[in-house]
């Protein structure tokens, strides 16, 4: 079912063009859309960038790329990711329709077959990101537990179950992405707590430590695969794979507001992430871990506060990345009631609870965080954010693009296709290596 979007009010001023938005069509959805400001969308995007994953980038990116490769790679990844996301944002109202789902946009440009392929890629991406949040949330809880207990008896899978249960409670009580308003403020505060604590304690350790080893270790083949995997993690760090879904929540003008949100994300929003990545690597060099709070030394209560903050932020961030799956289920079964209306509440308990039980089980079975980041970037972040974005824009705007612009977009398609293949091989190799090192339900 398609409905027409009414005239909107933007920034408390009536649209001077009168019926500018009255002919824009939007698909039916059970979730709230066209209601949020660009700033709220910017905070949503920034919450994703500065999620608990940032605690691992010193170890999963800088350790494998070194200072020069890491710094140059981060700057390039920031610029390229902003560009690619802008391409997708500019296609939001293609052919007079608001495409509130990535798969809908692909179907409009390529046809129905692309709908299912894009859907599969996106949900693989989001599912694996959610697994990463569950693993990190569980790791945060375990790190806090270890601070206060001398004889450690609880293993990581138990904390994964606890993290999954808390995520289920949050998902049940938070109907959609727009209803996160107050939680986004909490997410920002929580992110600042663990980023500031980790940065300050790491800087203190770095000033008191002997000279660090910043060399890239391993065999030549191992270094090559590690560099490819770290490059995949770079792209994973900046991209949500759900730009149309976030853009759907924005009030008109949706394209202009989304561009503002993206500018916010890739300027102010990346500063905390840059800070913790560089400080963590400077302080510990090649020994930086994939969870920086396990490296730092300092007062127990400070480290405990940082770990609890990291856990709580992972719960909120997971809900952001799970929202496309929730929107699909709610829309398919026409669940439109309030947060605590019996029918909608019961449905969320069953549907979202089941989804998170499956996610938690997979997280406990295979808790190899670096592997998930690499494979996610290879299989879905590259195709969705770079290959598909460039090619969709090329197809949709071909008649208005110069030959130079077309060549540039084709170069992006070819280059990131090669990167995707190489990163997939590197990620599979990493999984094979780790499968020999760890067993299922490992306590890592």
Tab-separated table of C-alpha atoms in Angstrom:
chain	number	residue	atom	x	y	z
A	1	UNK	CA	0.000	0.000	0.000
A	2	UNK	CA	1.271	3.474	-0.915
A	3	UNK	CA	0.157	6.706	0.696
A	4	UNK	CA	0.924	10.304	-0.137
A	5	UNK	CA	2.946	12.347	2.280
A	6	UNK	CA	1.159	15.545	3.352
A	7	UNK	CA	2.674	19.004	3.310
A	8	UNK	CA	5.279	19.118	6.049
A	9	UNK	CA	6.608	21.793	8.386
A	10	UNK	CA	10.376	22.046	8.507
A	11	UNK	CA	12.240	23.958	11.207
A	12	UNK	CA	8.931	25.422	12.448
A	13	UNK	CA	8.374	27.271	9.126
A	14	UNK	CA	5.762	26.426	6.543
A	15	UNK	CA	7.092	25.135	3.258
A	16	UNK	CA	7.096	28.149	0.956
A	17	UNK	CA	6.510	25.992	-2.089
A	18	UNK	CA	3.115	24.924	-0.778
A	19	UNK	CA	2.762	21.497	-2.376
A	20	UNK	CA	6.438	20.648	-2.793
A	21	UNK	CA	6.112	17.445	-0.775
A	22	UNK	CA	2.449	16.646	-1.351
A	23	UNK	CA	3.220	14.426	-4.356
A	24	UNK	CA	5.952	12.399	-2.659
A	25	UNK	CA	4.735	8.845	-2.079
A	26	UNK	CA	5.786	6.692	0.851
A	27	UNK	CA	5.229	2.958	1.438
A	28	UNK	CA	3.081	1.730	4.271
A	29	UNK	CA	4.981	1.064	7.482
A	30	UNK	CA	4.051	0.253	11.058
A	31	UNK	CA	6.821	2.507	12.364
A	32	UNK	CA	6.826	6.260	12.798
A	33	UNK	CA	8.407	8.237	9.955
A	34	UNK	CA	8.824	11.869	8.858
A	35	UNK	CA	8.928	13.122	12.443
A	36	UNK	CA	12.557	13.592	13.503
A	37	UNK	CA	15.006	16.463	13.120
A	38	UNK	CA	18.313	16.180	11.285
A	39	UNK	CA	20.078	16.508	14.635
A	40	UNK	CA	18.347	13.436	16.038
A	41	UNK	CA	19.355	11.452	12.956
A	42	UNK	CA	22.884	12.780	13.358
A	43	UNK	CA	22.967	11.558	16.947
A	44	UNK	CA	21.688	8.142	15.830
A	45	UNK	CA	24.500	7.933	13.275
A	46	UNK	CA	27.065	9.186	15.783
A	47	UNK	CA	25.895	6.611	18.339
A	48	UNK	CA	26.711	3.942	15.783
A	49	UNK	CA	30.157	5.369	15.029
A	50	UNK	CA	31.064	5.773	18.720
A	51	UNK	CA	29.476	2.549	19.864
A	52	UNK	CA	31.332	0.104	22.061
A	53	UNK	CA	33.097	-1.177	18.919
A	54	UNK	CA	35.502	1.796	19.191
A	55	UNK	CA	37.139	0.062	22.151
A	56	UNK	CA	38.490	-2.530	19.721
A	57	UNK	CA	39.745	-0.440	16.799
A	58	UNK	CA	43.204	0.212	18.235
A	59	UNK	CA	43.737	-3.544	18.216
A	60	UNK	CA	41.823	-4.542	15.090
A	61	UNK	CA	42.900	-1.642	12.843
A	62	UNK	CA	46.004	0.199	14.052
A	63	UNK	CA	47.945	-2.895	15.170
A	64	UNK	CA	47.703	-4.326	11.639
A	65	UNK	CA	48.247	-1.077	9.710
A	66	UNK	CA	50.746	0.815	11.877
A	67	UNK	CA	50.880	4.582	12.308
A	68	UNK	CA	51.130	5.634	8.675
A	69	UNK	CA	48.698	3.070	7.283
A	70	UNK	CA	46.278	3.548	10.178
A	71	UNK	CA	46.144	7.343	10.068
A	72	UNK	CA	45.941	7.551	6.279
A	73	UNK	CA	43.418	4.709	6.212
A	74	UNK	CA	41.129	6.359	8.780
A	75	UNK	CA	41.160	9.709	6.954
A	76	UNK	CA	40.460	8.072	3.580
A	77	UNK	CA	37.769	5.817	5.041
A	78	UNK	CA	36.064	8.857	6.577
A	79	UNK	CA	36.008	10.775	3.284
A	80	UNK	CA	34.998	7.783	1.148
A	81	UNK	CA	32.260	6.734	3.569
A	82	UNK	CA	30.790	10.244	3.685
A	83	UNK	CA	30.736	10.360	-0.110
A	84	UNK	CA	29.108	6.937	-0.471
A	85	UNK	CA	26.439	7.667	2.136
A	86	UNK	CA	25.659	10.989	0.469
A	87	UNK	CA	25.021	9.150	-2.821
A	88	UNK	CA	22.431	6.936	-1.140
A	89	UNK	CA	20.843	9.866	0.700
A	90	UNK	CA	20.381	11.810	-2.551
A	91	UNK	CA	18.369	8.900	-4.022
A	92	UNK	CA	15.862	8.858	-1.162
A	93	UNK	CA	13.080	10.508	-3.192
A	94	UNK	CA	13.919	8.918	-6.532
A	95	UNK	CA	11.039	8.947	-9.060
A	96	UNK	CA	8.697	10.764	-6.724
A	97	UNK	CA	8.766	8.163	-3.950
A	98	UNK	CA	10.386	8.118	-0.526
A	99	UNK	CA	12.362	4.898	-0.370
A	100	UNK	CA	12.340	4.180	3.356
A	101	UNK	CA	14.118	0.837	3.010
A	102	UNK	CA	17.377	0.072	1.235
A	103	UNK	CA	15.808	-2.895	-0.566
A	104	UNK	CA	12.948	-0.731	-1.877
A	105	UNK	CA	15.426	1.702	-3.413
A	106	UNK	CA	17.364	-1.132	-5.082
A	107	UNK	CA	14.126	-2.606	-6.447
A	108	UNK	CA	13.076	0.774	-7.879
A	109	UNK	CA	16.368	1.100	-9.750
A	110	UNK	CA	17.143	-2.499	-10.784
A	111	UNK	CA	13.911	-4.474	-10.518
A	112	UNK	CA	12.383	-7.009	-8.146
A	113	UNK	CA	15.322	-9.452	-8.061
A	114	UNK	CA	17.552	-6.753	-6.584
A	115	UNK	CA	15.023	-6.358	-3.755
A	116	UNK	CA	15.789	-9.819	-2.380
A	117	UNK	CA	19.551	-9.617	-2.933
A	118	UNK	CA	19.799	-6.258	-1.175
A	119	UNK	CA	17.567	-7.481	1.620
A	120	UNK	CA	19.811	-10.517	2.168
A	121	UNK	CA	22.991	-8.418	2.173
A	122	UNK	CA	21.555	-5.868	4.560
A	123	UNK	CA	20.236	-8.365	7.059
A	124	UNK	CA	23.475	-10.332	7.035
A	125	UNK	CA	25.229	-7.052	7.786
A	126	UNK	CA	22.867	-6.016	10.576
A	127	UNK	CA	22.635	-9.488	12.098
A	128	UNK	CA	26.407	-9.780	12.347
A	129	UNK	CA	26.702	-6.266	13.771
A	130	UNK	CA	24.162	-7.251	16.427
A	131	UNK	CA	26.215	-10.333	17.235
A	132	UNK	CA	29.220	-8.051	17.691
A	133	UNK	CA	27.257	-5.862	20.112
A	134	UNK	CA	26.182	-8.905	22.125
A	135	UNK	CA	29.762	-10.185	22.299
A	136	UNK	CA	31.072	-6.784	23.361
A	137	UNK	CA	28.257	-6.292	25.855
A	138	UNK	CA	29.031	-9.671	27.377
A	139	UNK	CA	32.771	-8.876	27.410
A	140	UNK	CA	32.039	-5.610	29.230
A	141	UNK	CA	30.013	-7.400	31.887
A	142	UNK	CA	32.684	-10.050	32.333
A	143	UNK	CA	35.430	-7.411	32.581
A	144	UNK	CA	33.448	-5.695	35.345
A	145	UNK	CA	32.843	-9.027	37.119
A	146	UNK	CA	36.560	-9.888	37.057
A	147	UNK	CA	37.386	-6.579	38.771
A	148	UNK	CA	35.522	-7.593	41.926
A	149	UNK	CA	35.825	-11.389	42.040
A	150	UNK	CA	39.106	-13.126	42.759
A	151	UNK	CA	37.995	-16.626	41.795
A	152	UNK	CA	36.341	-16.300	38.404
A	153	UNK	CA	33.688	-18.972	37.920
A	154	UNK	CA	31.337	-17.379	35.389
A	155	UNK	CA	32.394	-17.697	31.767
A	156	UNK	CA	31.657	-15.460	28.779
A	157	UNK	CA	28.627	-17.469	27.494
A	158	UNK	CA	26.800	-16.750	30.765
A	159	UNK	CA	27.353	-13.027	30.330
A	160	UNK	CA	26.208	-13.303	26.720
A	161	UNK	CA	22.917	-14.736	27.990
A	162	UNK	CA	22.568	-11.835	30.454
A	163	UNK	CA	23.319	-9.295	27.716
A	164	UNK	CA	20.763	-10.940	25.437
A	165	UNK	CA	18.084	-10.840	28.141
A	166	UNK	CA	18.631	-7.121	28.798
A	167	UNK	CA	18.484	-6.439	25.049
A	168	UNK	CA	15.162	-8.291	24.869
A	169	UNK	CA	13.699	-6.129	27.654
A	170	UNK	CA	14.870	-2.965	25.891
A	171	UNK	CA	13.537	-4.092	22.496
A	172	UNK	CA	10.128	-4.880	23.993
A	173	UNK	CA	9.787	-1.465	25.632
A	174	UNK	CA	11.085	0.612	22.678
A	175	UNK	CA	8.707	0.269	19.701
A	176	UNK	CA	10.676	2.012	16.938
A	177	UNK	CA	13.698	4.095	15.998
A	178	UNK	CA	11.979	7.450	16.578
A	179	UNK	CA	11.055	6.458	20.148
A	180	UNK	CA	14.751	6.360	21.086
A	181	UNK	CA	14.815	10.137	21.746
A	182	UNK	CA	15.712	10.147	25.447
A	183	UNK	CA	17.821	7.005	25.009
A	184	UNK	CA	19.977	8.743	22.415
A	185	UNK	CA	20.997	11.287	25.054
A	186	UNK	CA	21.797	8.393	27.389
A	187	UNK	CA	23.777	6.690	24.618
A	188	UNK	CA	25.847	9.835	24.056
A	189	UNK	CA	26.627	10.172	27.762
A	190	UNK	CA	27.500	6.476	28.078
A	191	UNK	CA	29.785	6.673	25.024
A	192	UNK	CA	31.597	9.672	26.478
A	193	UNK	CA	32.094	7.864	29.793
A	194	UNK	CA	33.883	4.821	28.374
A	195	UNK	CA	35.734	6.800	25.701
A	196	UNK	CA	37.008	9.423	28.163
A	197	UNK	CA	37.887	6.831	30.819
A	198	UNK	CA	39.679	4.562	28.337
A	199	UNK	CA	41.517	7.510	26.740
A	200	UNK	CA	42.624	9.074	30.052
A	201	UNK	CA	43.745	5.787	31.605
A	202	UNK	CA	45.504	4.717	28.410
A	203	UNK	CA	47.272	8.087	28.152
A	204	UNK	CA	48.384	7.731	31.780
A	205	UNK	CA	49.728	4.239	31.059
A	206	UNK	CA	51.457	5.493	27.926
A	207	UNK	CA	53.278	8.293	29.742
A	208	UNK	CA	54.592	5.866	32.355
A	209	UNK	CA	55.441	3.011	29.974
A	210	UNK	CA	58.763	2.217	28.307
A	211	UNK	CA	59.082	2.646	24.505
A	212	UNK	CA	56.407	0.644	22.687
A	213	UNK	CA	56.653	-1.691	19.720
A	214	UNK	CA	54.699	-0.250	16.781
A	215	UNK	CA	55.912	-2.732	14.171
A	216	UNK	CA	53.516	-5.015	12.310
A	217	UNK	CA	54.184	-8.614	13.316
A	218	UNK	CA	53.773	-11.871	11.423
A	219	UNK	CA	54.877	-13.565	8.238
A	220	UNK	CA	54.632	-11.759	4.915
A	221	UNK	CA	51.463	-13.635	3.986
A	222	UNK	CA	50.046	-13.081	7.447
A	223	UNK	CA	50.718	-9.339	7.234
A	224	UNK	CA	49.003	-9.093	3.851
A	225	UNK	CA	45.876	-10.845	5.100
A	226	UNK	CA	45.899	-8.782	8.299
A	227	UNK	CA	46.134	-5.527	6.327
A	228	UNK	CA	43.217	-6.559	4.130
A	229	UNK	CA	41.172	-7.512	7.190
A	230	UNK	CA	42.000	-4.232	8.933
A	231	UNK	CA	40.961	-2.305	5.807
A	232	UNK	CA	37.622	-4.096	5.951
A	233	UNK	CA	37.291	-3.085	9.602
A	234	UNK	CA	37.957	0.530	8.596
A	235	UNK	CA	34.912	0.564	6.344
A	236	UNK	CA	32.857	-1.288	8.932
A	237	UNK	CA	33.680	1.416	11.497
A	238	UNK	CA	31.937	4.262	9.646
A	239	UNK	CA	28.929	2.685	7.967
A	240	UNK	CA	25.530	1.558	9.193
A	241	UNK	CA	24.217	-0.058	6.008
A	242	UNK	CA	20.806	1.461	6.793
A	243	UNK	CA	20.917	5.060	5.534
A	244	UNK	CA	17.426	4.898	3.913
A	245	UNK	CA	15.907	3.501	7.120
A	246	UNK	CA	17.365	6.301	9.238
A	247	UNK	CA	16.474	8.881	6.583
A	248	UNK	CA	12.864	7.645	6.672
A	249	UNK	CA	12.481	9.033	10.194
A	250	UNK	CA	13.350	12.577	9.063
A	251	UNK	CA	10.814	15.296	8.457
A	252	UNK	CA	10.899	17.102	5.130
A	253	UNK	CA	13.058	18.126	3.362
A	254	UNK	CA	14.402	14.612	3.937
A	255	UNK	CA	17.371	14.784	1.570
A	256	UNK	CA	18.710	18.086	2.882
A	257	UNK	CA	18.171	17.004	6.485
A	258	UNK	CA	19.956	13.699	5.933
A	259	UNK	CA	22.937	15.457	4.386
A	260	UNK	CA	23.128	17.669	7.486
A	261	UNK	CA	23.028	14.562	9.683
A	262	UNK	CA	25.825	12.956	7.657
A	263	UNK	CA	27.976	16.097	7.880
A	264	UNK	CA	27.488	16.015	11.656
A	265	UNK	CA	28.405	12.329	11.829
A	266	UNK	CA	31.583	12.662	9.776
A	267	UNK	CA	32.883	15.843	11.453
A	268	UNK	CA	31.985	16.256	15.135
A	269	UNK	CA	30.804	12.670	15.404
A	270	UNK	CA	34.116	11.025	14.526
A	271	UNK	CA	36.293	13.082	16.894
A	272	UNK	CA	35.800	10.814	19.952
A	273	UNK	CA	36.461	7.720	17.832
A	274	UNK	CA	39.664	9.170	16.395
A	275	UNK	CA	40.829	10.137	19.887
A	276	UNK	CA	40.419	6.717	21.483
A	277	UNK	CA	41.912	4.859	18.494
A	278	UNK	CA	45.081	6.942	18.392
A	279	UNK	CA	45.537	7.218	22.165
A	280	UNK	CA	45.022	3.478	22.609
A	281	UNK	CA	47.562	2.584	19.946
A	282	UNK	CA	50.053	5.184	21.175
A	283	UNK	CA	49.825	3.827	24.729
A	284	UNK	CA	50.132	0.106	23.994
A	285	UNK	CA	51.470	-0.239	20.454
A	286	UNK	CA	51.346	-3.737	19.004
A	287	UNK	CA	50.014	-5.094	22.313
A	288	UNK	CA	46.755	-3.066	22.094
A	289	UNK	CA	43.895	-5.499	22.623
A	290	UNK	CA	40.575	-5.842	20.817
A	291	UNK	CA	38.895	-4.500	23.974
A	292	UNK	CA	40.901	-1.508	25.184
A	293	UNK	CA	39.497	-1.503	28.721
A	294	UNK	CA	41.278	-4.812	29.320
A	295	UNK	CA	44.613	-3.011	28.697
A	296	UNK	CA	44.164	0.006	30.951
A	297	UNK	CA	45.181	0.238	34.588
A	298	UNK	CA	43.531	2.508	37.134
A	299	UNK	CA	41.022	2.659	40.019
A	300	UNK	CA	38.684	-0.313	40.075
A	301	UNK	CA	35.546	1.799	40.397
A	302	UNK	CA	36.518	3.914	37.366
A	303	UNK	CA	37.118	0.852	35.206
A	304	UNK	CA	33.880	-0.679	36.469
A	305	UNK	CA	31.926	2.460	35.524
A	306	UNK	CA	33.456	2.403	32.038
A	307	UNK	CA	32.617	-1.266	31.541
A	308	UNK	CA	29.023	-0.830	32.711
A	309	UNK	CA	28.672	2.196	30.425
A	310	UNK	CA	29.996	0.140	27.521
A	311	UNK	CA	27.473	-2.602	28.253
A	312	UNK	CA	24.500	-0.242	28.479
A	313	UNK	CA	25.505	1.598	25.298
A	314	UNK	CA	25.761	-1.713	23.429
A	315	UNK	CA	22.126	-2.424	24.368
A	316	UNK	CA	20.946	0.897	22.879
A	317	UNK	CA	23.163	0.639	19.789
A	318	UNK	CA	21.984	-2.910	19.076
A	319	UNK	CA	18.404	-1.629	18.974
A	320	UNK	CA	19.392	0.909	16.285
A	321	UNK	CA	20.885	-1.761	14.049
A	322	UNK	CA	18.073	-4.233	14.710
A	323	UNK	CA	15.348	-1.697	13.873
A	324	UNK	CA	15.044	-2.671	10.154
A	325	UNK	CA	14.288	-6.249	11.204
A	326	UNK	CA	11.782	-5.004	13.778
A	327	UNK	CA	10.152	-2.696	11.221
A	328	UNK	CA	9.746	-5.572	8.773
A	329	UNK	CA	8.078	-7.825	11.347
A	330	UNK	CA	5.815	-5.080	12.718
A	331	UNK	CA	4.724	-3.985	9.243
A	332	UNK	CA	4.136	-7.515	7.947
A	333	UNK	CA	1.884	-8.360	10.888
A	334	UNK	CA	0.381	-4.842	11.137
A	335	UNK	CA	1.537	-4.163	14.699
A	336	UNK	CA	0.837	-0.465	15.203
A	337	UNK	CA	-0.240	-0.211	18.840
A	338	UNK	CA	1.458	1.672	21.656
A	339	UNK	CA	4.475	0.425	23.563
A	340	UNK	CA	2.417	-1.348	26.216
A	341	UNK	CA	-0.753	-2.212	24.325
A	342	UNK	CA	-1.380	-5.921	24.907
A	343	UNK	CA	-1.355	-7.052	21.251
A	344	UNK	CA	1.782	-5.126	20.266
A	345	UNK	CA	3.536	-5.960	23.525
A	346	UNK	CA	2.825	-9.680	23.109
A	347	UNK	CA	4.042	-9.608	19.519
A	348	UNK	CA	7.288	-7.858	20.434
A	349	UNK	CA	7.946	-10.347	23.218
A	350	UNK	CA	7.594	-13.256	20.791
A	351	UNK	CA	9.095	-11.790	17.600
A	352	UNK	CA	11.903	-9.615	18.957
A	353	UNK	CA	12.563	-11.990	21.815
A	354	UNK	CA	12.976	-14.871	19.353
A	355	UNK	CA	15.275	-12.837	17.117
A	356	UNK	CA	17.509	-11.890	20.040
A	357	UNK	CA	17.546	-15.415	21.479
A	358	UNK	CA	18.908	-16.655	18.139
A	359	UNK	CA	21.428	-13.792	18.011
A	360	UNK	CA	22.575	-14.471	21.587
A	361	UNK	CA	22.992	-18.179	20.897
A	362	UNK	CA	25.188	-17.510	17.854
A	363	UNK	CA	27.183	-14.938	19.857
A	364	UNK	CA	27.859	-17.448	22.616
A	365	UNK	CA	28.783	-20.165	20.117
A	366	UNK	CA	31.289	-18.091	18.142
A	367	UNK	CA	32.628	-15.186	20.234
A	368	UNK	CA	35.382	-14.138	17.822
A	369	UNK	CA	34.833	-10.377	17.565
A	370	UNK	CA	37.554	-9.491	15.059
A	371	UNK	CA	36.375	-12.220	12.714
A	372	UNK	CA	32.822	-10.876	12.717
A	373	UNK	CA	33.967	-7.331	11.959
A	374	UNK	CA	36.109	-8.494	9.039
A	375	UNK	CA	33.536	-10.840	7.529
A	376	UNK	CA	30.737	-8.305	7.940
A	377	UNK	CA	32.764	-5.646	6.167
A	378	UNK	CA	33.685	-8.055	3.366
A	379	UNK	CA	30.297	-9.628	2.679
A	380	UNK	CA	27.939	-6.745	3.186
A	381	UNK	CA	29.476	-3.381	4.121
A	382	UNK	CA	31.534	-3.184	0.921
A	383	UNK	CA	28.689	-4.257	-1.406
A	384	UNK	CA	25.974	-2.201	0.311
A	385	UNK	CA	27.793	0.993	1.134
A	386	UNK	CA	30.257	1.300	-1.722
A	387	UNK	CA	29.579	-1.007	-4.677
A	388	UNK	CA	25.789	-0.764	-4.701
A	389	UNK	CA	25.697	2.918	-3.712
A	390	UNK	CA	27.988	3.971	-6.578
A	391	UNK	CA	26.273	1.778	-9.158
A	392	UNK	CA	22.749	2.792	-8.098
A	393	UNK	CA	23.665	6.443	-8.397
A	394	UNK	CA	25.277	5.777	-11.770
A	395	UNK	CA	22.151	4.050	-13.113
A	396	UNK	CA	19.691	6.520	-11.586
A	397	UNK	CA	21.517	9.712	-12.608
A	398	UNK	CA	23.354	8.556	-15.743
A	399	UNK	CA	21.718	11.088	-18.055
A	400	UNK	CA	22.845	14.007	-15.885
A	401	UNK	CA	26.392	12.801	-15.172
A	402	UNK	CA	29.461	13.826	-17.134
A	403	UNK	CA	31.756	11.145	-18.594
A	404	UNK	CA	34.299	11.950	-15.874
A	405	UNK	CA	31.705	11.438	-13.124
A	406	UNK	CA	30.598	8.168	-14.690
A	407	UNK	CA	34.208	6.960	-14.911
A	408	UNK	CA	34.758	7.863	-11.261
A	409	UNK	CA	31.694	5.893	-10.156
A	410	UNK	CA	32.743	2.881	-12.242
A	411	UNK	CA	36.202	3.063	-10.666
A	412	UNK	CA	34.546	2.894	-7.243
A	413	UNK	CA	32.478	-0.134	-8.284
A	414	UNK	CA	35.485	-2.050	-9.626
A	415	UNK	CA	37.879	-1.126	-6.812
A	416	UNK	CA	35.493	-1.996	-3.977
A	417	UNK	CA	34.431	-5.211	-5.716
A	418	UNK	CA	38.078	-6.309	-5.670
A	419	UNK	CA	38.383	-5.180	-2.041
A	420	UNK	CA	35.266	-7.142	-1.108
A	421	UNK	CA	36.622	-10.355	-2.644
A	422	UNK	CA	40.039	-9.924	-1.031
A	423	UNK	CA	38.512	-9.083	2.363
A	424	UNK	CA	36.228	-12.129	2.205
A	425	UNK	CA	39.220	-14.425	1.616
A	426	UNK	CA	41.132	-12.753	4.474
A	427	UNK	CA	38.159	-13.047	6.852
A	428	UNK	CA	37.591	-16.719	6.045
A	429	UNK	CA	41.282	-17.397	6.649
A	430	UNK	CA	41.030	-15.632	10.017
A	431	UNK	CA	38.004	-17.719	10.996
A	432	UNK	CA	39.808	-20.942	10.039
A	433	UNK	CA	42.828	-19.925	12.136
A	434	UNK	CA	40.676	-18.982	15.133
A	435	UNK	CA	38.567	-22.125	14.860
A	436	UNK	CA	41.739	-24.092	15.600
A	437	UNK	CA	42.499	-21.864	18.580
A	438	UNK	CA	39.027	-21.641	20.127
A	439	UNK	CA	36.140	-24.028	20.682
A	440	UNK	CA	32.421	-23.298	20.632
A	441	UNK	CA	31.149	-21.451	23.705
A	442	UNK	CA	34.741	-20.352	24.284
A	443	UNK	CA	35.572	-18.152	27.263
A	444	UNK	CA	37.676	-15.562	25.409
